[in-house]
């Protein structure tokens, strides 16, 4: 017969075993819960590899609707460069394609490259990024879409394995946002997205210096059409382009950038602006560009040497002390559209336009000689 003491010991053991099992089951349940991925309700939604917030995407949305998506490939995450498998990201609002962000080898399609010099409309559409950022924004005529492009610093070539080619970051808009915003607003919105992604990439791959990143974060190109001073066209002292000063009353100009770094100026017929039609190649009059950006200068030299010209442009490499600039003057061929007819009657000839431009530039940049 079992003693009272023995029964108490057995009961205590059962209690301990039961408690231990209960604790083990509870620990297993807690561990399982910890392994289940949880979405923090306070964590903001992000897009394009987690780089853009909803507020960023709002800048590209001309409506009040929400519900964005960005079907990017998370496995890409800016790797796979040996196969030149560059990633891109599409931003959507429902079924509407708002924009795309892509990274690729430079395609040499800058307005100062071999595919840009012969098209006057490029100079009406394109405005350079602020000094220190190699890039441009364009709001061209339909059917082309607005875009912003940045060439990442040369040091990024190694990280992206592009050899001797530069790395190009591009933002394209696809929902005709420019019909809802001004050209200037469209440029600023695209620039915000491009420079934010570019700043992230240069930091991640340690290929951009601190100055570039500061400028990228503050980049905000501007471009508004305003009145023309016939004695100081494009705000350059003594730059004269008209045969008679009165002709300036029919013209408007837009300048963008810094004339001593990367800059351009476009003059267009005012009547097209009054008709609320975006000025295109047929209404662009004289257009002038300066840049000392080594990327653009080297690209021009590679394609043209120190100078080139055509029926509607003259471009040359000009030295200013120790600095080297690319200058380009464009003008409408005679009898081609409204601009050609106006130019044939009211603009100086092409050789004189370029000579006046180079002289005014050297005076402004204090080149001497």
mmCIF file of C-alpha atoms in Angstrom:
data_model
loop_
_atom_site.group_PDB
_atom_site.id
_atom_site.type_symbol
_atom_site.label_atom_id
_atom_site.label_comp_id
_atom_site.label_asym_id
_atom_site.label_seq_id
_atom_site.Cartn_x
_atom_site.Cartn_y
_atom_site.Cartn_z
ATOM 1 C CA UNK A 1 0.000 0.000 0.000
ATOM 2 C CA UNK A 2 1.373 3.399 -1.174
ATOM 3 C CA UNK A 3 2.156 5.791 1.590
ATOM 4 C CA UNK A 4 0.700 9.281 1.773
ATOM 5 C CA UNK A 5 4.138 10.795 1.186
ATOM 6 C CA UNK A 6 4.683 8.782 -2.017
ATOM 7 C CA UNK A 7 1.330 9.895 -3.416
ATOM 8 C CA UNK A 8 2.201 13.537 -2.784
ATOM 9 C CA UNK A 9 5.558 13.165 -4.573
ATOM 10 C CA UNK A 10 3.917 11.596 -7.639
ATOM 11 C CA UNK A 11 1.308 14.337 -7.766
ATOM 12 C CA UNK A 12 4.026 16.989 -7.565
ATOM 13 C CA UNK A 13 5.917 15.356 -10.445
ATOM 14 C CA UNK A 14 2.767 15.329 -12.607
ATOM 15 C CA UNK A 15 2.194 18.997 -11.845
ATOM 16 C CA UNK A 16 5.772 19.882 -12.803
ATOM 17 C CA UNK A 17 5.586 17.887 -16.029
ATOM 18 C CA UNK A 18 2.287 19.502 -16.976
ATOM 19 C CA UNK A 19 3.682 22.985 -16.271
ATOM 20 C CA UNK A 20 6.800 22.247 -18.292
ATOM 21 C CA UNK A 21 4.734 21.065 -21.260
ATOM 22 C CA UNK A 22 2.526 24.116 -21.003
ATOM 23 C CA UNK A 23 5.559 26.404 -20.993
ATOM 24 C CA UNK A 24 7.093 24.557 -23.965
ATOM 25 C CA UNK A 25 3.897 24.903 -25.997
ATOM 26 C CA UNK A 26 3.638 28.589 -25.100
ATOM 27 C CA UNK A 27 7.278 29.176 -26.071
ATOM 28 C CA UNK A 28 6.721 27.406 -29.391
ATOM 29 C CA UNK A 29 3.659 29.548 -30.116
ATOM 30 C CA UNK A 30 5.554 32.732 -29.303
ATOM 31 C CA UNK A 31 8.463 31.690 -31.510
ATOM 32 C CA UNK A 32 6.050 30.931 -34.351
ATOM 33 C CA UNK A 33 4.417 34.325 -34.020
ATOM 34 C CA UNK A 34 7.794 35.994 -34.118
ATOM 35 C CA UNK A 35 8.611 34.232 -37.384
ATOM 36 C CA UNK A 36 5.460 35.495 -39.105
ATOM 37 C CA UNK A 37 6.347 38.675 -41.076
ATOM 38 C CA UNK A 38 4.364 41.616 -39.837
ATOM 39 C CA UNK A 39 3.573 44.850 -41.679
ATOM 40 C CA UNK A 40 4.100 47.788 -39.406
ATOM 41 C CA UNK A 41 0.942 49.899 -39.780
ATOM 42 C CA UNK A 42 3.057 53.007 -39.265
ATOM 43 C CA UNK A 43 5.594 52.083 -41.968
ATOM 44 C CA UNK A 44 5.035 54.244 -45.088
ATOM 45 C CA UNK A 45 4.436 52.563 -48.434
ATOM 46 C CA UNK A 46 7.401 52.785 -50.787
ATOM 47 C CA UNK A 47 8.005 52.147 -54.479
ATOM 48 C CA UNK A 48 10.840 51.402 -56.890
ATOM 49 C CA UNK A 49 13.163 49.395 -54.671
ATOM 50 C CA UNK A 50 11.954 51.306 -51.630
ATOM 51 C CA UNK A 51 13.425 54.605 -52.842
ATOM 52 C CA UNK A 52 10.248 56.614 -53.444
ATOM 53 C CA UNK A 53 7.475 57.408 -50.983
ATOM 54 C CA UNK A 54 3.844 58.031 -51.827
ATOM 55 C CA UNK A 55 4.590 61.741 -51.478
ATOM 56 C CA UNK A 56 7.287 61.436 -54.134
ATOM 57 C CA UNK A 57 4.932 59.662 -56.530
ATOM 58 C CA UNK A 58 2.266 62.293 -55.821
ATOM 59 C CA UNK A 59 4.509 64.742 -57.675
ATOM 60 C CA UNK A 60 4.015 62.729 -60.865
ATOM 61 C CA UNK A 61 0.251 62.347 -60.484
ATOM 62 C CA UNK A 62 -1.873 65.109 -62.063
ATOM 63 C CA UNK A 63 -5.096 63.797 -60.469
ATOM 64 C CA UNK A 64 -6.465 63.505 -56.936
ATOM 65 C CA UNK A 65 -6.657 59.709 -57.180
ATOM 66 C CA UNK A 66 -4.438 57.366 -55.171
ATOM 67 C CA UNK A 67 -3.584 53.692 -55.303
ATOM 68 C CA UNK A 68 -0.077 53.440 -56.742
ATOM 69 C CA UNK A 69 1.807 50.336 -57.759
ATOM 70 C CA UNK A 70 5.322 49.706 -59.013
ATOM 71 C CA UNK A 71 5.940 46.169 -60.269
ATOM 72 C CA UNK A 72 9.718 46.218 -60.045
ATOM 73 C CA UNK A 73 11.872 43.105 -59.719
ATOM 74 C CA UNK A 74 13.209 42.950 -56.141
ATOM 75 C CA UNK A 75 15.888 40.462 -57.172
ATOM 76 C CA UNK A 76 17.441 43.019 -59.500
ATOM 77 C CA UNK A 77 18.175 45.692 -56.913
ATOM 78 C CA UNK A 78 20.845 47.258 -59.125
ATOM 79 C CA UNK A 79 22.911 44.097 -59.606
ATOM 80 C CA UNK A 80 23.628 41.861 -62.564
ATOM 81 C CA UNK A 81 25.739 44.383 -64.432
ATOM 82 C CA UNK A 82 28.019 41.746 -65.950
ATOM 83 C CA UNK A 83 25.146 40.890 -68.277
ATOM 84 C CA UNK A 84 24.192 44.560 -68.692
ATOM 85 C CA UNK A 85 20.851 43.654 -67.144
ATOM 86 C CA UNK A 86 19.921 47.103 -65.913
ATOM 87 C CA UNK A 87 16.767 47.465 -63.861
ATOM 88 C CA UNK A 88 13.825 49.718 -64.471
ATOM 89 C CA UNK A 89 10.704 50.522 -62.523
ATOM 90 C CA UNK A 90 7.249 51.424 -63.800
ATOM 91 C CA UNK A 91 4.960 53.587 -61.676
ATOM 92 C CA UNK A 92 1.233 53.038 -62.165
ATOM 93 C CA UNK A 93 -1.989 54.618 -60.941
ATOM 94 C CA UNK A 94 -4.498 51.842 -61.423
ATOM 95 C CA UNK A 95 -4.024 50.890 -65.089
ATOM 96 C CA UNK A 96 -2.522 54.260 -66.030
ATOM 97 C CA UNK A 97 1.242 54.286 -66.584
ATOM 98 C CA UNK A 98 2.493 57.378 -64.763
ATOM 99 C CA UNK A 99 6.238 57.101 -65.281
ATOM 100 C CA UNK A 100 9.259 54.861 -65.563
ATOM 101 C CA UNK A 101 12.697 55.075 -63.980
ATOM 102 C CA UNK A 102 15.564 53.357 -65.749
ATOM 103 C CA UNK A 103 19.326 52.988 -65.416
ATOM 104 C CA UNK A 104 21.436 52.236 -68.488
ATOM 105 C CA UNK A 105 24.666 52.927 -70.286
ATOM 106 C CA UNK A 106 24.748 56.450 -71.693
ATOM 107 C CA UNK A 107 23.166 56.592 -75.138
ATOM 108 C CA UNK A 108 24.903 59.824 -76.185
ATOM 109 C CA UNK A 109 21.547 61.466 -76.760
ATOM 110 C CA UNK A 110 22.314 64.688 -74.937
ATOM 111 C CA UNK A 111 21.402 67.858 -76.827
ATOM 112 C CA UNK A 112 25.153 68.490 -77.065
ATOM 113 C CA UNK A 113 25.898 65.023 -78.464
ATOM 114 C CA UNK A 114 25.872 63.664 -81.982
ATOM 115 C CA UNK A 115 22.088 63.206 -81.999
ATOM 116 C CA UNK A 116 21.191 66.655 -80.723
ATOM 117 C CA UNK A 117 23.037 69.389 -82.568
ATOM 118 C CA UNK A 118 20.929 69.227 -85.707
ATOM 119 C CA UNK A 119 17.536 69.633 -84.053
ATOM 120 C CA UNK A 120 16.479 73.121 -83.001
ATOM 121 C CA UNK A 121 13.431 71.755 -81.201
ATOM 122 C CA UNK A 122 15.802 70.078 -78.732
ATOM 123 C CA UNK A 123 16.874 73.496 -77.523
ATOM 124 C CA UNK A 124 13.330 74.606 -76.993
ATOM 125 C CA UNK A 125 12.485 71.423 -75.101
ATOM 126 C CA UNK A 126 15.682 70.906 -73.118
ATOM 127 C CA UNK A 127 16.924 72.829 -70.095
ATOM 128 C CA UNK A 128 20.156 71.914 -68.295
ATOM 129 C CA UNK A 129 20.285 70.768 -64.717
ATOM 130 C CA UNK A 130 21.814 73.178 -62.194
ATOM 131 C CA UNK A 131 25.622 73.582 -62.190
ATOM 132 C CA UNK A 132 27.395 70.504 -60.887
ATOM 133 C CA UNK A 133 24.816 68.025 -62.197
ATOM 134 C CA UNK A 134 25.397 66.573 -65.659
ATOM 135 C CA UNK A 135 21.912 66.259 -67.066
ATOM 136 C CA UNK A 136 18.908 67.920 -68.623
ATOM 137 C CA UNK A 137 15.120 67.944 -68.592
ATOM 138 C CA UNK A 138 12.928 68.059 -71.669
ATOM 139 C CA UNK A 139 9.254 68.797 -72.297
ATOM 140 C CA UNK A 140 9.053 68.231 -76.074
ATOM 141 C CA UNK A 141 6.163 68.368 -78.487
ATOM 142 C CA UNK A 142 3.810 65.435 -78.875
ATOM 143 C CA UNK A 143 4.049 62.567 -79.571
ATOM 144 C CA UNK A 144 7.305 62.629 -77.573
ATOM 145 C CA UNK A 145 7.095 62.324 -73.784
ATOM 146 C CA UNK A 146 8.750 64.517 -71.121
ATOM 147 C CA UNK A 147 11.935 63.139 -69.627
ATOM 148 C CA UNK A 148 14.756 63.987 -67.259
ATOM 149 C CA UNK A 149 18.216 62.472 -67.575
ATOM 150 C CA UNK A 150 21.234 62.519 -65.302
ATOM 151 C CA UNK A 151 24.709 61.220 -66.030
ATOM 152 C CA UNK A 152 26.065 59.786 -62.786
ATOM 153 C CA UNK A 153 29.659 60.686 -61.800
ATOM 154 C CA UNK A 154 32.455 58.962 -63.685
ATOM 155 C CA UNK A 155 33.374 56.898 -60.615
ATOM 156 C CA UNK A 156 30.032 55.071 -60.968
ATOM 157 C CA UNK A 157 31.246 53.315 -64.141
ATOM 158 C CA UNK A 158 33.146 50.748 -62.067
ATOM 159 C CA UNK A 159 30.243 50.000 -59.735
ATOM 160 C CA UNK A 160 27.848 49.578 -62.662
ATOM 161 C CA UNK A 161 30.435 47.800 -64.838
ATOM 162 C CA UNK A 162 29.796 49.952 -67.903
ATOM 163 C CA UNK A 163 33.420 50.102 -69.053
ATOM 164 C CA UNK A 164 34.161 53.464 -70.670
ATOM 165 C CA UNK A 165 30.476 54.364 -70.951
ATOM 166 C CA UNK A 166 28.788 56.604 -68.403
ATOM 167 C CA UNK A 167 25.795 55.542 -66.333
ATOM 168 C CA UNK A 168 22.572 57.279 -67.331
ATOM 169 C CA UNK A 169 19.562 57.613 -65.029
ATOM 170 C CA UNK A 170 16.341 58.520 -66.807
ATOM 171 C CA UNK A 171 12.782 59.440 -65.756
ATOM 172 C CA UNK A 172 10.013 59.371 -68.395
ATOM 173 C CA UNK A 173 6.412 60.524 -67.964
ATOM 174 C CA UNK A 174 3.639 58.698 -69.839
ATOM 175 C CA UNK A 175 0.278 60.166 -68.761
ATOM 176 C CA UNK A 176 0.535 63.543 -70.503
ATOM 177 C CA UNK A 177 1.136 65.247 -67.187
ATOM 178 C CA UNK A 178 2.499 68.282 -69.057
ATOM 179 C CA UNK A 179 -1.059 69.047 -70.183
ATOM 180 C CA UNK A 180 -1.953 69.690 -66.527
ATOM 181 C CA UNK A 181 1.204 71.496 -65.407
ATOM 182 C CA UNK A 182 3.432 74.240 -66.744
ATOM 183 C CA UNK A 183 6.667 73.219 -68.463
ATOM 184 C CA UNK A 184 8.582 74.572 -65.493
ATOM 185 C CA UNK A 185 6.540 72.559 -62.982
ATOM 186 C CA UNK A 186 6.931 69.419 -65.097
ATOM 187 C CA UNK A 187 10.713 69.860 -65.147
ATOM 188 C CA UNK A 188 10.920 70.378 -61.399
ATOM 189 C CA UNK A 189 8.820 67.295 -60.668
ATOM 190 C CA UNK A 190 10.929 65.052 -62.892
ATOM 191 C CA UNK A 191 14.133 66.535 -61.488
ATOM 192 C CA UNK A 192 13.030 65.768 -57.927
ATOM 193 C CA UNK A 193 12.577 62.086 -58.752
ATOM 194 C CA UNK A 194 15.762 61.792 -60.842
ATOM 195 C CA UNK A 195 18.031 63.491 -58.322
ATOM 196 C CA UNK A 196 16.570 61.574 -55.366
ATOM 197 C CA UNK A 197 17.276 58.221 -57.043
ATOM 198 C CA UNK A 198 20.653 59.475 -58.292
ATOM 199 C CA UNK A 199 21.626 60.653 -54.823
ATOM 200 C CA UNK A 200 20.751 57.231 -53.398
ATOM 201 C CA UNK A 201 22.771 55.376 -56.040
ATOM 202 C CA UNK A 202 25.888 57.505 -55.607
ATOM 203 C CA UNK A 203 25.744 56.991 -51.859
ATOM 204 C CA UNK A 204 25.083 53.263 -52.048
ATOM 205 C CA UNK A 205 27.916 52.629 -54.490
ATOM 206 C CA UNK A 206 30.178 55.335 -53.056
ATOM 207 C CA UNK A 207 30.717 56.945 -56.466
ATOM 208 C CA UNK A 208 29.561 60.531 -55.901
ATOM 209 C CA UNK A 209 31.314 63.176 -53.863
ATOM 210 C CA UNK A 210 29.572 65.174 -51.156
ATOM 211 C CA UNK A 211 29.274 68.286 -53.329
ATOM 212 C CA UNK A 212 27.448 66.378 -56.068
ATOM 213 C CA UNK A 213 25.025 64.921 -53.544
ATOM 214 C CA UNK A 214 24.278 68.319 -52.014
ATOM 215 C CA UNK A 215 23.599 69.787 -55.445
ATOM 216 C CA UNK A 216 21.454 66.829 -56.409
ATOM 217 C CA UNK A 217 19.311 67.254 -53.317
ATOM 218 C CA UNK A 218 18.790 70.946 -54.078
ATOM 219 C CA UNK A 219 18.406 70.690 -57.868
ATOM 220 C CA UNK A 220 15.486 72.689 -59.262
ATOM 221 C CA UNK A 221 15.847 73.793 -62.900
ATOM 222 C CA UNK A 222 13.711 76.702 -64.044
ATOM 223 C CA UNK A 223 12.637 77.933 -67.441
ATOM 224 C CA UNK A 224 10.121 80.684 -68.143
ATOM 225 C CA UNK A 225 9.578 82.690 -71.302
ATOM 226 C CA UNK A 226 9.921 86.441 -70.913
ATOM 227 C CA UNK A 227 10.485 89.624 -72.922
ATOM 228 C CA UNK A 228 13.584 90.246 -75.011
ATOM 229 C CA UNK A 229 15.899 93.244 -74.707
ATOM 230 C CA UNK A 230 17.068 93.738 -78.334
ATOM 231 C CA UNK A 231 20.443 95.124 -77.160
ATOM 232 C CA UNK A 232 21.056 92.320 -74.634
ATOM 233 C CA UNK A 233 19.365 89.207 -75.960
ATOM 234 C CA UNK A 234 19.329 86.253 -73.544
ATOM 235 C CA UNK A 235 20.512 88.659 -70.831
ATOM 236 C CA UNK A 236 23.979 88.734 -72.422
ATOM 237 C CA UNK A 237 25.344 92.248 -72.714
ATOM 238 C CA UNK A 238 25.667 93.437 -76.323
ATOM 239 C CA UNK A 239 24.306 90.206 -77.807
ATOM 240 C CA UNK A 240 22.430 91.394 -80.884
ATOM 241 C CA UNK A 241 20.481 89.045 -83.119
ATOM 242 C CA UNK A 242 17.913 91.294 -84.878
ATOM 243 C CA UNK A 243 18.322 93.409 -87.987
ATOM 244 C CA UNK A 244 15.950 95.966 -86.415
ATOM 245 C CA UNK A 245 15.292 96.354 -82.656
ATOM 246 C CA UNK A 246 11.514 96.507 -83.211
ATOM 247 C CA UNK A 247 11.513 92.819 -84.187
ATOM 248 C CA UNK A 248 12.140 91.894 -80.536
ATOM 249 C CA UNK A 249 8.549 92.841 -79.713
ATOM 250 C CA UNK A 250 7.363 89.710 -81.544
ATOM 251 C CA UNK A 251 9.772 87.398 -79.719
ATOM 252 C CA UNK A 252 10.040 85.810 -76.278
ATOM 253 C CA UNK A 253 13.089 84.153 -74.712
ATOM 254 C CA UNK A 254 13.767 81.494 -72.122
ATOM 255 C CA UNK A 255 17.091 81.038 -70.337
ATOM 256 C CA UNK A 256 18.105 78.181 -68.071
ATOM 257 C CA UNK A 257 21.250 77.298 -66.156
ATOM 258 C CA UNK A 258 24.427 79.253 -65.504
ATOM 259 C CA UNK A 259 26.164 80.816 -68.513
ATOM 260 C CA UNK A 260 29.581 80.129 -66.992
ATOM 261 C CA UNK A 261 28.806 76.438 -66.501
ATOM 262 C CA UNK A 262 25.974 74.837 -68.482
ATOM 263 C CA UNK A 263 23.349 77.184 -69.890
ATOM 264 C CA UNK A 264 21.013 77.660 -72.802
ATOM 265 C CA UNK A 265 18.728 80.319 -74.189
ATOM 266 C CA UNK A 266 15.930 79.896 -76.716
ATOM 267 C CA UNK A 267 14.018 82.625 -78.572
ATOM 268 C CA UNK A 268 10.606 81.813 -80.035
ATOM 269 C CA UNK A 269 7.810 83.602 -81.846
ATOM 270 C CA UNK A 270 5.480 85.100 -79.278
ATOM 271 C CA UNK A 271 2.282 84.519 -81.242
ATOM 272 C CA UNK A 272 2.547 80.763 -80.759
ATOM 273 C CA UNK A 273 2.832 81.233 -77.010
ATOM 274 C CA UNK A 274 -0.221 83.487 -77.046
ATOM 275 C CA UNK A 275 -2.120 80.747 -78.852
ATOM 276 C CA UNK A 276 -1.143 78.435 -75.977
ATOM 277 C CA UNK A 277 0.683 76.132 -78.347
ATOM 278 C CA UNK A 278 3.985 74.741 -77.195
ATOM 279 C CA UNK A 279 6.671 76.262 -79.389
ATOM 280 C CA UNK A 280 8.264 73.624 -81.589
ATOM 281 C CA UNK A 281 11.111 73.482 -84.106
ATOM 282 C CA UNK A 282 9.149 75.537 -86.634
ATOM 283 C CA UNK A 283 8.796 78.485 -84.263
ATOM 284 C CA UNK A 284 12.219 78.377 -82.577
ATOM 285 C CA UNK A 285 14.356 81.290 -83.712
ATOM 286 C CA UNK A 286 17.910 81.748 -82.423
ATOM 287 C CA UNK A 287 19.079 79.342 -79.707
ATOM 288 C CA UNK A 288 22.376 79.520 -77.818
ATOM 289 C CA UNK A 289 24.169 77.089 -75.529
ATOM 290 C CA UNK A 290 27.309 77.148 -73.397
ATOM 291 C CA UNK A 291 28.767 74.318 -71.353
ATOM 292 C CA UNK A 292 32.104 73.516 -69.794
ATOM 293 C CA UNK A 293 30.899 70.218 -68.421
ATOM 294 C CA UNK A 294 33.754 67.820 -69.273
ATOM 295 C CA UNK A 295 31.291 65.100 -70.252
ATOM 296 C CA UNK A 296 29.683 67.247 -72.953
ATOM 297 C CA UNK A 297 32.963 68.775 -74.137
ATOM 298 C CA UNK A 298 34.614 65.369 -74.507
ATOM 299 C CA UNK A 299 31.557 63.953 -76.278
ATOM 300 C CA UNK A 300 31.557 66.825 -78.768
ATOM 301 C CA UNK A 301 35.289 66.474 -79.477
ATOM 302 C CA UNK A 302 34.917 62.761 -80.001
ATOM 303 C CA UNK A 303 32.223 63.322 -82.610
ATOM 304 C CA UNK A 304 33.250 66.611 -84.266
ATOM 305 C CA UNK A 305 36.745 67.696 -83.241
ATOM 306 C CA UNK A 306 36.941 71.395 -82.268
ATOM 307 C CA UNK A 307 34.175 72.757 -84.487
ATOM 308 C CA UNK A 308 31.317 71.864 -86.769
ATOM 309 C CA UNK A 309 28.547 73.724 -88.588
ATOM 310 C CA UNK A 310 25.507 73.179 -90.763
ATOM 311 C CA UNK A 311 22.828 75.170 -92.516
ATOM 312 C CA UNK A 312 21.230 76.072 -89.200
ATOM 313 C CA UNK A 313 23.960 75.910 -86.522
ATOM 314 C CA UNK A 314 27.587 76.630 -85.619
ATOM 315 C CA UNK A 315 29.325 74.921 -82.697
ATOM 316 C CA UNK A 316 32.914 75.373 -81.493
ATOM 317 C CA UNK A 317 35.251 74.656 -78.612
ATOM 318 C CA UNK A 318 36.350 77.971 -77.067
ATOM 319 C CA UNK A 319 39.105 78.468 -74.502
ATOM 320 C CA UNK A 320 38.583 80.936 -71.680
ATOM 321 C CA UNK A 321 41.784 81.114 -69.647
ATOM 322 C CA UNK A 322 42.350 77.599 -68.329
ATOM 323 C CA UNK A 323 38.733 76.638 -68.969
ATOM 324 C CA UNK A 324 37.345 75.024 -72.102
ATOM 325 C CA UNK A 325 33.778 75.623 -73.280
ATOM 326 C CA UNK A 326 31.497 74.288 -75.959
ATOM 327 C CA UNK A 327 29.498 77.086 -77.581
ATOM 328 C CA UNK A 328 26.628 76.459 -79.961
ATOM 329 C CA UNK A 329 24.440 78.921 -81.861
ATOM 330 C CA UNK A 330 21.403 77.727 -83.800
ATOM 331 C CA UNK A 331 19.189 79.623 -86.223
ATOM 332 C CA UNK A 332 16.281 78.759 -88.536
ATOM 333 C CA UNK A 333 16.961 77.955 -92.204
ATOM 334 C CA UNK A 334 15.291 80.515 -94.491
ATOM 335 C CA UNK A 335 11.782 79.930 -95.767
ATOM 336 C CA UNK A 336 11.042 76.984 -93.462
ATOM 337 C CA UNK A 337 7.868 77.631 -91.519
ATOM 338 C CA UNK A 338 7.036 80.751 -89.543
ATOM 339 C CA UNK A 339 10.455 80.885 -87.899
ATOM 340 C CA UNK A 340 12.293 80.688 -91.216
ATOM 341 C CA UNK A 341 10.244 83.463 -92.780
ATOM 342 C CA UNK A 342 10.600 85.676 -89.705
ATOM 343 C CA UNK A 343 14.306 84.934 -89.401
ATOM 344 C CA UNK A 344 15.040 85.617 -93.054
ATOM 345 C CA UNK A 345 13.623 89.104 -92.619
ATOM 346 C CA UNK A 346 14.507 89.984 -89.025
ATOM 347 C CA UNK A 347 17.542 87.949 -87.864
ATOM 348 C CA UNK A 348 21.192 88.509 -88.628
ATOM 349 C CA UNK A 349 22.879 85.836 -90.746
ATOM 350 C CA UNK A 350 24.170 82.712 -89.058
ATOM 351 C CA UNK A 351 27.881 83.614 -89.125
ATOM 352 C CA UNK A 352 27.181 87.000 -87.561
ATOM 353 C CA UNK A 353 24.880 85.475 -84.931
ATOM 354 C CA UNK A 354 27.580 83.069 -83.800
ATOM 355 C CA UNK A 355 30.319 85.744 -83.842
ATOM 356 C CA UNK A 356 28.141 88.069 -81.718
ATOM 357 C CA UNK A 357 27.340 85.237 -79.330
ATOM 358 C CA UNK A 358 30.969 84.221 -78.817
ATOM 359 C CA UNK A 359 31.977 87.835 -78.237
ATOM 360 C CA UNK A 360 29.163 88.415 -75.706
ATOM 361 C CA UNK A 361 29.982 85.160 -73.940
ATOM 362 C CA UNK A 362 33.691 85.950 -73.607
ATOM 363 C CA UNK A 363 32.824 89.345 -72.194
ATOM 364 C CA UNK A 364 30.432 87.828 -69.655
ATOM 365 C CA UNK A 365 32.872 85.060 -68.662
ATOM 366 C CA UNK A 366 35.773 87.568 -68.565
ATOM 367 C CA UNK A 367 37.839 85.472 -70.961
ATOM 368 C CA UNK A 368 39.843 88.381 -72.356
ATOM 369 C CA UNK A 369 41.099 88.582 -75.922
#
